[in-house]
Coordinates of C-alpha atoms and ligand atoms in Angstrom, one line a residue:
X1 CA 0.0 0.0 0.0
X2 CA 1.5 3.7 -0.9
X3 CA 0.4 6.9 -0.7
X4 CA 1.6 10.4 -1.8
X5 CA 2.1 13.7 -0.4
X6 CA 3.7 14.9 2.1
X7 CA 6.5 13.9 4.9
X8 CA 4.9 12.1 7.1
X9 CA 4.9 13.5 10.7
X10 CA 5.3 10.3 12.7
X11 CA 6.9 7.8 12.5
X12 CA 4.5 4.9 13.7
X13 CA 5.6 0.7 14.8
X14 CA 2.8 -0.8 15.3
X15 CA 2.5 -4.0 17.8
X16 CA -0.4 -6.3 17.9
X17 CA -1.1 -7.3 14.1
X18 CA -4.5 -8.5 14.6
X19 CA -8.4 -7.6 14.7
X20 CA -8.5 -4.4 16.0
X21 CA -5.2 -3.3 13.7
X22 CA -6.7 -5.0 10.8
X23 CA -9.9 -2.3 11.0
X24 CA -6.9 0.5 11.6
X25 CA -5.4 -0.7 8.4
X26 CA -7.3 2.1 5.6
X27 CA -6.4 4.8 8.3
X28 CA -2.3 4.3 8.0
X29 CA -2.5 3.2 4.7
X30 CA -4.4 6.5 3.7
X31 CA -3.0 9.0 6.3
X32 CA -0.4 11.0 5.3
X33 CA 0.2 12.4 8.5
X34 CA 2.0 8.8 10.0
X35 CA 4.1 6.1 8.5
X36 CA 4.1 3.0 9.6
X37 CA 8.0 2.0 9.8
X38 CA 7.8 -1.1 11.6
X39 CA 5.6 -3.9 12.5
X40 CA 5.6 -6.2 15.3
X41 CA 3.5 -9.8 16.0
X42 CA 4.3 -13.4 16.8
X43 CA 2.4 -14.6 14.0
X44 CA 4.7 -15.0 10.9
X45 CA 1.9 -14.8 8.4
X46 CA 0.7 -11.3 10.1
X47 CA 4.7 -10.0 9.7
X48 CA 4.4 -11.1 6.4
X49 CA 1.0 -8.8 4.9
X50 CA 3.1 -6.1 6.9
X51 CA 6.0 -6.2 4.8
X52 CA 3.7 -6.5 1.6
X53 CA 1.5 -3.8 2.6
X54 CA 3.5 -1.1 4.4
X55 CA 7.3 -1.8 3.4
X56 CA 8.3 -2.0 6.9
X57 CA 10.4 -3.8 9.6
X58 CA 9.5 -6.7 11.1
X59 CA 9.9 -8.2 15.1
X60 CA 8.1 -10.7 16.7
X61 CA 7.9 -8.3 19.5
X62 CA 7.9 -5.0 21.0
X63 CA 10.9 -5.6 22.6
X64 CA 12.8 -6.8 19.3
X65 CA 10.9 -3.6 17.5
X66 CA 12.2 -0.8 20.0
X67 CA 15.9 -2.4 19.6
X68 CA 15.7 -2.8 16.1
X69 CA 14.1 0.8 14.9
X70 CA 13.2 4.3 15.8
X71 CA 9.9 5.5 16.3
X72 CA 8.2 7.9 17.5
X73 CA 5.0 6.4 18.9
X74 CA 4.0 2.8 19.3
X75 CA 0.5 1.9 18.5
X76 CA -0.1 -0.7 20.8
X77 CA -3.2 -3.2 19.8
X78 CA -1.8 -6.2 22.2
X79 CA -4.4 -8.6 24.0
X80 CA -5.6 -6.3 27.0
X81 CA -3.5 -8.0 29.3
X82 CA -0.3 -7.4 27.7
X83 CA -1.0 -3.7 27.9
X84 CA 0.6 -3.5 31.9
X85 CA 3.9 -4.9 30.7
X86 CA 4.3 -3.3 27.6
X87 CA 3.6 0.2 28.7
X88 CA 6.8 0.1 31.3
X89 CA 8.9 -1.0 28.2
X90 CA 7.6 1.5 26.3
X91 CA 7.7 4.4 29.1
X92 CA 12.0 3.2 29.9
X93 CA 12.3 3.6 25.9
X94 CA 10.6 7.1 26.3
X95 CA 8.4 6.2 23.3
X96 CA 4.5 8.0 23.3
X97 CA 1.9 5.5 22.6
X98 CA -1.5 5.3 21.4
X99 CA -3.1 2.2 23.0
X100 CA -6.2 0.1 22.2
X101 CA -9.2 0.3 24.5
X102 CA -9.8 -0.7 27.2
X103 CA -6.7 0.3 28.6
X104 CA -6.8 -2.4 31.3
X105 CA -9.3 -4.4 32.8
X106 CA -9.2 -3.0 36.3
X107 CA -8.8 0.3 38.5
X108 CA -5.8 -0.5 40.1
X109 CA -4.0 -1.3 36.4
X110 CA -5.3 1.7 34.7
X111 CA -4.4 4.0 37.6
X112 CA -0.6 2.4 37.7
X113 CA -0.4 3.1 33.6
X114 CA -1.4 6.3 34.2
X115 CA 1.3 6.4 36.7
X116 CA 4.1 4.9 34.2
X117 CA 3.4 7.2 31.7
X118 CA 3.4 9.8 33.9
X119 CA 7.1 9.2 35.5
X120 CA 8.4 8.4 31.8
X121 CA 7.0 11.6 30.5
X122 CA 5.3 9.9 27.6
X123 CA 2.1 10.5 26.0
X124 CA -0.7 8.1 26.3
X125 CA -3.3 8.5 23.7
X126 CA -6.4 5.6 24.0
X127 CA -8.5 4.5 21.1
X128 CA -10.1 4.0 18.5
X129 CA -13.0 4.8 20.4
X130 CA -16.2 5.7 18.6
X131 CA -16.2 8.7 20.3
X132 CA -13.7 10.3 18.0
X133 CA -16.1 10.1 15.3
X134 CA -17.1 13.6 13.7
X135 CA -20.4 13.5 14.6
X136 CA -19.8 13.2 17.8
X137 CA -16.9 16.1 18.3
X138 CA -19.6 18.1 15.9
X139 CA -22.6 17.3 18.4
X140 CA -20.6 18.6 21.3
X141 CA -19.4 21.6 19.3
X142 CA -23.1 22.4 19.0
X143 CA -24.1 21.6 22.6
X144 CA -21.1 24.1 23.9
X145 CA -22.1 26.9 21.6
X146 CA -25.3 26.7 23.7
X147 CA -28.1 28.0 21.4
X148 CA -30.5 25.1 22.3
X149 CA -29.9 25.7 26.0
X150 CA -28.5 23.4 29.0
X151 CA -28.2 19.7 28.0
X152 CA -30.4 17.7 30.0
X153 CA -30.9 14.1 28.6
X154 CA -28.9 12.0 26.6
X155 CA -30.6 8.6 25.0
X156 CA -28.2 5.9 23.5
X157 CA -29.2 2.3 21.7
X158 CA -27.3 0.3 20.0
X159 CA -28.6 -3.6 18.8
X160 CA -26.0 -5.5 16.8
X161 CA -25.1 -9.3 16.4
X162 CA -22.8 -8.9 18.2
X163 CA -22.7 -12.4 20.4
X164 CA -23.2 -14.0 17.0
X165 CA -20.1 -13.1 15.3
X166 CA -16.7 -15.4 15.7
X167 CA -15.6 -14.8 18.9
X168 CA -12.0 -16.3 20.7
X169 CA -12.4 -17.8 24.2
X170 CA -11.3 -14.9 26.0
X171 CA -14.4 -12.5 24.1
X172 CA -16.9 -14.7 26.0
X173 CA -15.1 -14.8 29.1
X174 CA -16.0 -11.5 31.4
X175 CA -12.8 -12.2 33.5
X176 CA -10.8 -11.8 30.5
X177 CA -12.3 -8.9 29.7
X178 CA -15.0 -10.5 27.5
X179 CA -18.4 -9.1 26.9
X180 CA -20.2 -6.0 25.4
X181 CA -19.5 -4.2 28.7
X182 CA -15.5 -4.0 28.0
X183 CA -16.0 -4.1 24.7
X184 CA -19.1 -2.2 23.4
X185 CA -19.8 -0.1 26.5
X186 CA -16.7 1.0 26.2
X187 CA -17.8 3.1 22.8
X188 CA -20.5 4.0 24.0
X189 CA -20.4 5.4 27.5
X190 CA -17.2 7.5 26.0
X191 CA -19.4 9.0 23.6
X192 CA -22.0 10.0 26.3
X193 CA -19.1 10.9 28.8
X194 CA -17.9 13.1 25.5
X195 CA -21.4 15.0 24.9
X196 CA -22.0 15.1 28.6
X197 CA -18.9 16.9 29.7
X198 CA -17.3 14.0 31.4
X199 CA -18.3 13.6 34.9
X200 CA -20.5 11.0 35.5
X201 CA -21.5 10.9 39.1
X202 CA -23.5 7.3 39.4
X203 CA -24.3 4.3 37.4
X204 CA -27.5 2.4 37.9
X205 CA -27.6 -1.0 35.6
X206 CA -28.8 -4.5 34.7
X207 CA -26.7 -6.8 32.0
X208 CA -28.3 -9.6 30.5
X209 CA -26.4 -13.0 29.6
X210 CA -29.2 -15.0 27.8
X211 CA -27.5 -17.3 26.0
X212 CA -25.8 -20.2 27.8
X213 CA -23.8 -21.2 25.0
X214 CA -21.3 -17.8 25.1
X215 CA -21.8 -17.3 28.9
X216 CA -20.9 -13.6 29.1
X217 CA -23.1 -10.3 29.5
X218 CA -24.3 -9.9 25.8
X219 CA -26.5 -6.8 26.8
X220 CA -26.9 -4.0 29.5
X221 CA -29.4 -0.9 30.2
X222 CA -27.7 1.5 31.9
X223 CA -28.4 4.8 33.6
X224 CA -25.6 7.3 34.3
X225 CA -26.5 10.5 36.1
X226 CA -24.4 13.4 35.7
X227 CA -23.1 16.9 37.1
X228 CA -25.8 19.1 36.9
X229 CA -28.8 16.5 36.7
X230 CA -27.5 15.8 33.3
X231 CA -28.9 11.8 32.8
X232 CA -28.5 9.3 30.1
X233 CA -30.0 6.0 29.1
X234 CA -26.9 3.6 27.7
X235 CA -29.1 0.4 25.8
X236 CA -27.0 -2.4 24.0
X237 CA -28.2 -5.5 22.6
X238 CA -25.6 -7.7 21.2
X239 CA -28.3 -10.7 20.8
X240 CA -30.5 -8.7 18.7
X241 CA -32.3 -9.4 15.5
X242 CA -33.4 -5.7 15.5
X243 CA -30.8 -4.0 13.6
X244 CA -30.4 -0.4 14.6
X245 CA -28.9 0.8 11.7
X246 CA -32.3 1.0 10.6
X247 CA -32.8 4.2 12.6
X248 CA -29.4 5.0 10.5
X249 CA -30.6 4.8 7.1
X250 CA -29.4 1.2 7.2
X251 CA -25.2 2.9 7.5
X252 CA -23.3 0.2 9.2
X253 CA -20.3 1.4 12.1
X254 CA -17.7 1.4 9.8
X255 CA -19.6 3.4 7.7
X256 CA -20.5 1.1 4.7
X257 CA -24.3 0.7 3.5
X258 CA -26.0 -2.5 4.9
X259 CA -27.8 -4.8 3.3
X260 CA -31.4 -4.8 5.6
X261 CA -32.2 -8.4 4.4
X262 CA -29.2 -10.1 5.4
X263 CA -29.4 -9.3 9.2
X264 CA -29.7 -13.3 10.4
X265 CA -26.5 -14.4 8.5
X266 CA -24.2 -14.2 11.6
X267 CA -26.1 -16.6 13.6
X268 CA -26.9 -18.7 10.3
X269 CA -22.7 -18.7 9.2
X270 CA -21.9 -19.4 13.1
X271 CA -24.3 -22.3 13.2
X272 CA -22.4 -24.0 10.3
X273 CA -18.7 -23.2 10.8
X274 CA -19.1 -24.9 14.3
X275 CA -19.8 -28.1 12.4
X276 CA -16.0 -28.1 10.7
X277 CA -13.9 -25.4 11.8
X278 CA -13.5 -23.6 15.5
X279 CA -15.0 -19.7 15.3
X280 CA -11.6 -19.2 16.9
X281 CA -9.3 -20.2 14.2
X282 CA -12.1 -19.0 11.6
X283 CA -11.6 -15.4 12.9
X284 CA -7.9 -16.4 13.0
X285 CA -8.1 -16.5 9.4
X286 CA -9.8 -13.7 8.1
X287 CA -7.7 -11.7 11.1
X288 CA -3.8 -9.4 9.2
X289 CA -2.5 -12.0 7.1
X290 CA -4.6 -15.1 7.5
X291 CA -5.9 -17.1 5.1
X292 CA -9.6 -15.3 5.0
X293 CA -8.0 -12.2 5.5
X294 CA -9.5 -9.5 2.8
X295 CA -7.4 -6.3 2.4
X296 CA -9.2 -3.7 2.0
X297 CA -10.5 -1.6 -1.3
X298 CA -9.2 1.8 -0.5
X299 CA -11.5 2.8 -3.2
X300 CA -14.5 1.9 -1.5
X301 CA -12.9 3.2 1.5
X302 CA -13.0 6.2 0.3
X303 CA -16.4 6.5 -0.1
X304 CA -17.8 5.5 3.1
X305 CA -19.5 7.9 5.4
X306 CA -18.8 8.6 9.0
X307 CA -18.5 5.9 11.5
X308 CA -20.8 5.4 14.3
X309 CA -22.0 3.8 17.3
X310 CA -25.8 3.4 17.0
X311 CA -28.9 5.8 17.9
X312 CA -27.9 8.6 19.9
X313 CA -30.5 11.6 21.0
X314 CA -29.1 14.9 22.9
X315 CA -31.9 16.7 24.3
X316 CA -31.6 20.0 25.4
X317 CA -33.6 22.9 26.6
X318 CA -34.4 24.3 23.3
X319 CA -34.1 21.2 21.2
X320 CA -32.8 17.8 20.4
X321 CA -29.8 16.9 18.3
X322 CA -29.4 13.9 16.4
X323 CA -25.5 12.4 15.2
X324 CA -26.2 10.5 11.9
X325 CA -23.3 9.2 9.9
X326 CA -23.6 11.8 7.3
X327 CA -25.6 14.6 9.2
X328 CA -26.4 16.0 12.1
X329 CA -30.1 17.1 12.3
X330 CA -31.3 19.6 15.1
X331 CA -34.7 19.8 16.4
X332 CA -35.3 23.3 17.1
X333 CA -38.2 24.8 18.8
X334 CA -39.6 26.5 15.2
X335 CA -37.6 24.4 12.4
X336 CA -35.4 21.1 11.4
X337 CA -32.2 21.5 10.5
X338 CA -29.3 19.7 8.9
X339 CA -26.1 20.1 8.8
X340 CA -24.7 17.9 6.4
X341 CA -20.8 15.8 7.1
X342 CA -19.0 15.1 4.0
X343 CA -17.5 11.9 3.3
X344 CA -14.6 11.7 5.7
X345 CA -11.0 11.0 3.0
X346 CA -9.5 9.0 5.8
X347 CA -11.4 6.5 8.4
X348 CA -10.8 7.6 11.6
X349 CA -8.5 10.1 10.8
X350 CA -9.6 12.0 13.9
X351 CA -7.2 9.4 16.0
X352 CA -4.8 10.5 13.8
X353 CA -5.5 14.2 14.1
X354 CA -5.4 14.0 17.9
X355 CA -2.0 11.9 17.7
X356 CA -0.6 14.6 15.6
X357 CA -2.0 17.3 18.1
X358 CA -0.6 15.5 20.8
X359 CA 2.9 14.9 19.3
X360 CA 3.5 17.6 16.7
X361 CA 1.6 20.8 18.1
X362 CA 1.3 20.2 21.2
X363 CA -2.0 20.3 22.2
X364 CA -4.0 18.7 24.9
X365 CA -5.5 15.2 23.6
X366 CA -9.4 14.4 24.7
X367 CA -8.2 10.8 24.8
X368 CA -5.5 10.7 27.5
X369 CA -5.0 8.0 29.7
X370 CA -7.0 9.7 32.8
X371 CA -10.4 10.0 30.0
X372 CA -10.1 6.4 28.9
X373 CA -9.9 5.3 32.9
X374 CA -13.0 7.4 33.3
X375 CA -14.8 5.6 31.1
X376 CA -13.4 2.4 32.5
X377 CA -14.8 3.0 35.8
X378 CA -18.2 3.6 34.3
X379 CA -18.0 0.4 32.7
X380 CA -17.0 -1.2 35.7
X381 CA -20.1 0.6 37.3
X382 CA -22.3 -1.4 35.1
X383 CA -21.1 -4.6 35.9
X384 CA -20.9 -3.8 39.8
X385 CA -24.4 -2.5 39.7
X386 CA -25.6 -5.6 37.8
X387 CA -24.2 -8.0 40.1
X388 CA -25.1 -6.0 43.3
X389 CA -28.1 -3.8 42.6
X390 CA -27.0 -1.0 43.7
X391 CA -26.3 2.3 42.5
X392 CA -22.2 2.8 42.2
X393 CA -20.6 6.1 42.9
X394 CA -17.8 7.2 40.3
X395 CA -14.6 8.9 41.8
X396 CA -12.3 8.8 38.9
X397 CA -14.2 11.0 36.4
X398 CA -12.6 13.8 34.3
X399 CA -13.7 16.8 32.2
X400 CA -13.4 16.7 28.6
X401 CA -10.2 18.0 27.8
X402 CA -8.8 17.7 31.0
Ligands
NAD501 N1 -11.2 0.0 18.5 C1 -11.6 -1.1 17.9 O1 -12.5 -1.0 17.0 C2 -11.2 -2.5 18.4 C3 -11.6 -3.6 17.7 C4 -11.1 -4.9 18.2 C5 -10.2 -4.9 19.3 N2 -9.9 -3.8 19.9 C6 -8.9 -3.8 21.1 O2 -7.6 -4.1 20.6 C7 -6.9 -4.9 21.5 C8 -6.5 -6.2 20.7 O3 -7.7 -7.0 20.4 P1 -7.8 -7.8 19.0 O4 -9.3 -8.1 18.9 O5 -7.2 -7.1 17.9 O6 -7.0 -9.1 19.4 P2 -6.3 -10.1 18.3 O7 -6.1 -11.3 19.1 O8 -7.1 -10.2 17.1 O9 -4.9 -9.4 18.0 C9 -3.9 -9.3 18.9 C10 -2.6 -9.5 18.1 O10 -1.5 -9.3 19.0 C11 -0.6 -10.3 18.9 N3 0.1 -10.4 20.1 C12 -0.2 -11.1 21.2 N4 0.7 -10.9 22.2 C13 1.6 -10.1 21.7 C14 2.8 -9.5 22.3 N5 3.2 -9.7 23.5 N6 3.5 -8.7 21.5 C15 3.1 -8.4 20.2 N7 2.0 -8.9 19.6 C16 1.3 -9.8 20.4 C17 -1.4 -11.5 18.5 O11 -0.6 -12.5 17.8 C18 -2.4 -10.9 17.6 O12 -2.0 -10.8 16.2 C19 -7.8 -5.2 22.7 O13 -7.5 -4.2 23.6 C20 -9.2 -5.0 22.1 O14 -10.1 -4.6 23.1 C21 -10.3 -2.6 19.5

């Protein structure tokens, strides 16, 4: 993969060659801003589509990479638990990282990564998180500019097949940090905790794990209550035959158009790969460089529209706001409006454009380390409040920007 223009601005290693690099994959291949100079995995066939597709170094490990090249960030898209270890190595080689979500799988972890990157002097950057789409950092633009008033409710939904897609062991094993609370709340409570300022006060929740055969929480209804009297209603359904993207003009999260008669097929193609093959080692294959693995068509990249992470509804005093993939409409109190988001050029170029803030102009990144631990603890939240039923008090929240 190439691309012209100009000199990049960072030099990027990336660690972790699997799914969550394999959907970050158009981004460094289309950004201009970064260059990926080195790659680093245990899996030979993943070092391999790395030296095809970017031109890069290879290591079978961070370690190996650090010795072996210069960088100037790491992004690091290890198995969560890799992510204590790997930050010390990377805060003694005084390398700025931009790490997968969730950051870690407890308090006490997140809090001591803070702490390492904080002694090294390094940047810690979390994400992709939904909540760097545009039309969420647009939304909140338009809350802050306060012509519709205070906000005072937020309303989120998202229904997906989540449960129903190949999963490995450790994605249906809540200790392991398993289940649409680590992984899908984890969007979307950062995209509320982004509209609503930040500082989530109490969580209130049930999860739901209704399927026996992948014994994990595969939904949650959440309430958050926030400074101010601010609330917001977090609903996810991972077991769903609903799809939401219906209330999205049928735009999927990445941003591609869905097909609405097709929504059954990932129970339907789970149901028959268990008969030959493991779902483990079939989403083995179509993860960097395995055998099912289909690069993308930067083409068709190109023309998708925003990402997104389901139905989201922002009522304020004066009128309600509504993030769509392509628009934002606002409810006022005497018309509809709509303002209209082009075509993004790059897929989550917005990590990108916060890296380079961070890095290059210094600026102050929405997505530190202390934000992604503050949405942590609200995920944690929901699981507490599930298992005790009670409400759980938050004491690790920031502001945005802070
Ligand atoms: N933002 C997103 O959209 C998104 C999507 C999926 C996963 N994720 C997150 O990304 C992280 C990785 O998840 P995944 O689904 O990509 O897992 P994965 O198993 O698909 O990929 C992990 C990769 O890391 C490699 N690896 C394992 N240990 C390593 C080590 N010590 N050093 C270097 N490489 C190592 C594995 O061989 C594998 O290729 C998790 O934190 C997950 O929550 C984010």
């Amino acid at each position: 993969m190439s691309k012209s223009g100009a000199t990049p601005l960072i030099r990027l290693g990336a660690v972790g060659l699997g799914r969550a690099f394999t959907v970050m994959v158009p981004t460094f291949a289309l950004d201009p801003r970064v260059q990926l100079v080195a790659g680093a995995d245990p899996l030979p066939e993943a070092r391999a589509r790395f030296e095809q597709d970017f031109g890069g170094r290879v290591y079978t490990s961070l370690e190996d990479l650090l010795a072996g090249v210069q960088v100037d960030a790491v992004y690091l898209a290890t198995p969560v638990e890799a992510h204590l270890q790997q930050i010390q190595v990377l805060a003694d080689a005084g390398i700025h990282v931009l790490m997968e979500k969730p950051m870690a799988l407890s308090m006490p972890d997140c809090l001591e990564i803070l702490a390492i990157a904080e002694r090294a002097n390094i940047h810690l950057l979390i994400g992709h998180s939904h909540s760097f789409d545009t039309p969420y950092l647009r939304t909140r633009e338009l809350i802050r500019g306060g012509s519709l008033g205070r906000i005072r409710m937020m309303t989120a939904l998202n229904f997906t097949d989540f449960m129903y897609r190949p999963r490995r062991p450790d994605e249906l094993d809540t200790a392991r940090g398993g289940g649409v609370v680590y992984s899908q709340a984890a969007h979307q409570i950062d995209i509320l905790r982004l509209l609503g300022g930040g500082q989530v006060t109490s969580v209130r929740a049930m999860t739901g794990a209704w399927d026996t055969d992948r014994n994990t929480e595969g939904a949650y209804s959440a309430l958050l209550t926030f400074e101010d009297g601010l609330v917001a209603t977090a609903v996810y359904s991972g077991y769903a035959h609903f799809d939401s993207d219906e209330f999205l003009d049928w735009q999927g999260e990445l941003g591609t158009i869905k097909n609405p008669d097709t929504y059954w097929t990932a129970r339907q193609s789970l149901a028959s790969l268990t008969q030959d093959r493991s779902e483990n080692e079939v989403k083995a294959a179509r993860n960097y460089g395995g055998p099912l693995y289909q690069p993308p068509d930067l083409g068709e990249v190109r023309a998708r529209r925003h990402q997104h992470f389901g139905s989201i509804i922002v009522s304020c005093e004066r009128g309600d706001i509504r993030p769509l993939p392509s628009a934002i409409i606002i409810y006022g109190d005497t018309q509809r409006s709509r303002l209209e988001l082009p075509s993004p050029a790059v897929p989550r170029a917005e990590v990108i454009d916060e890296l380079v803030g961070v890095l290059v102009d210094s600026t102050e990144a929405i997505h530190s380390g202390a934000w992604a631990t503050a949405t942590l603890e609200v995920c944690l939240g929901i699981l507490a409040s599930a298992t005790s039923g009670e409400e759980i008090t938050m004491s690790h929240q920031c502001s945005v920007l802070t």
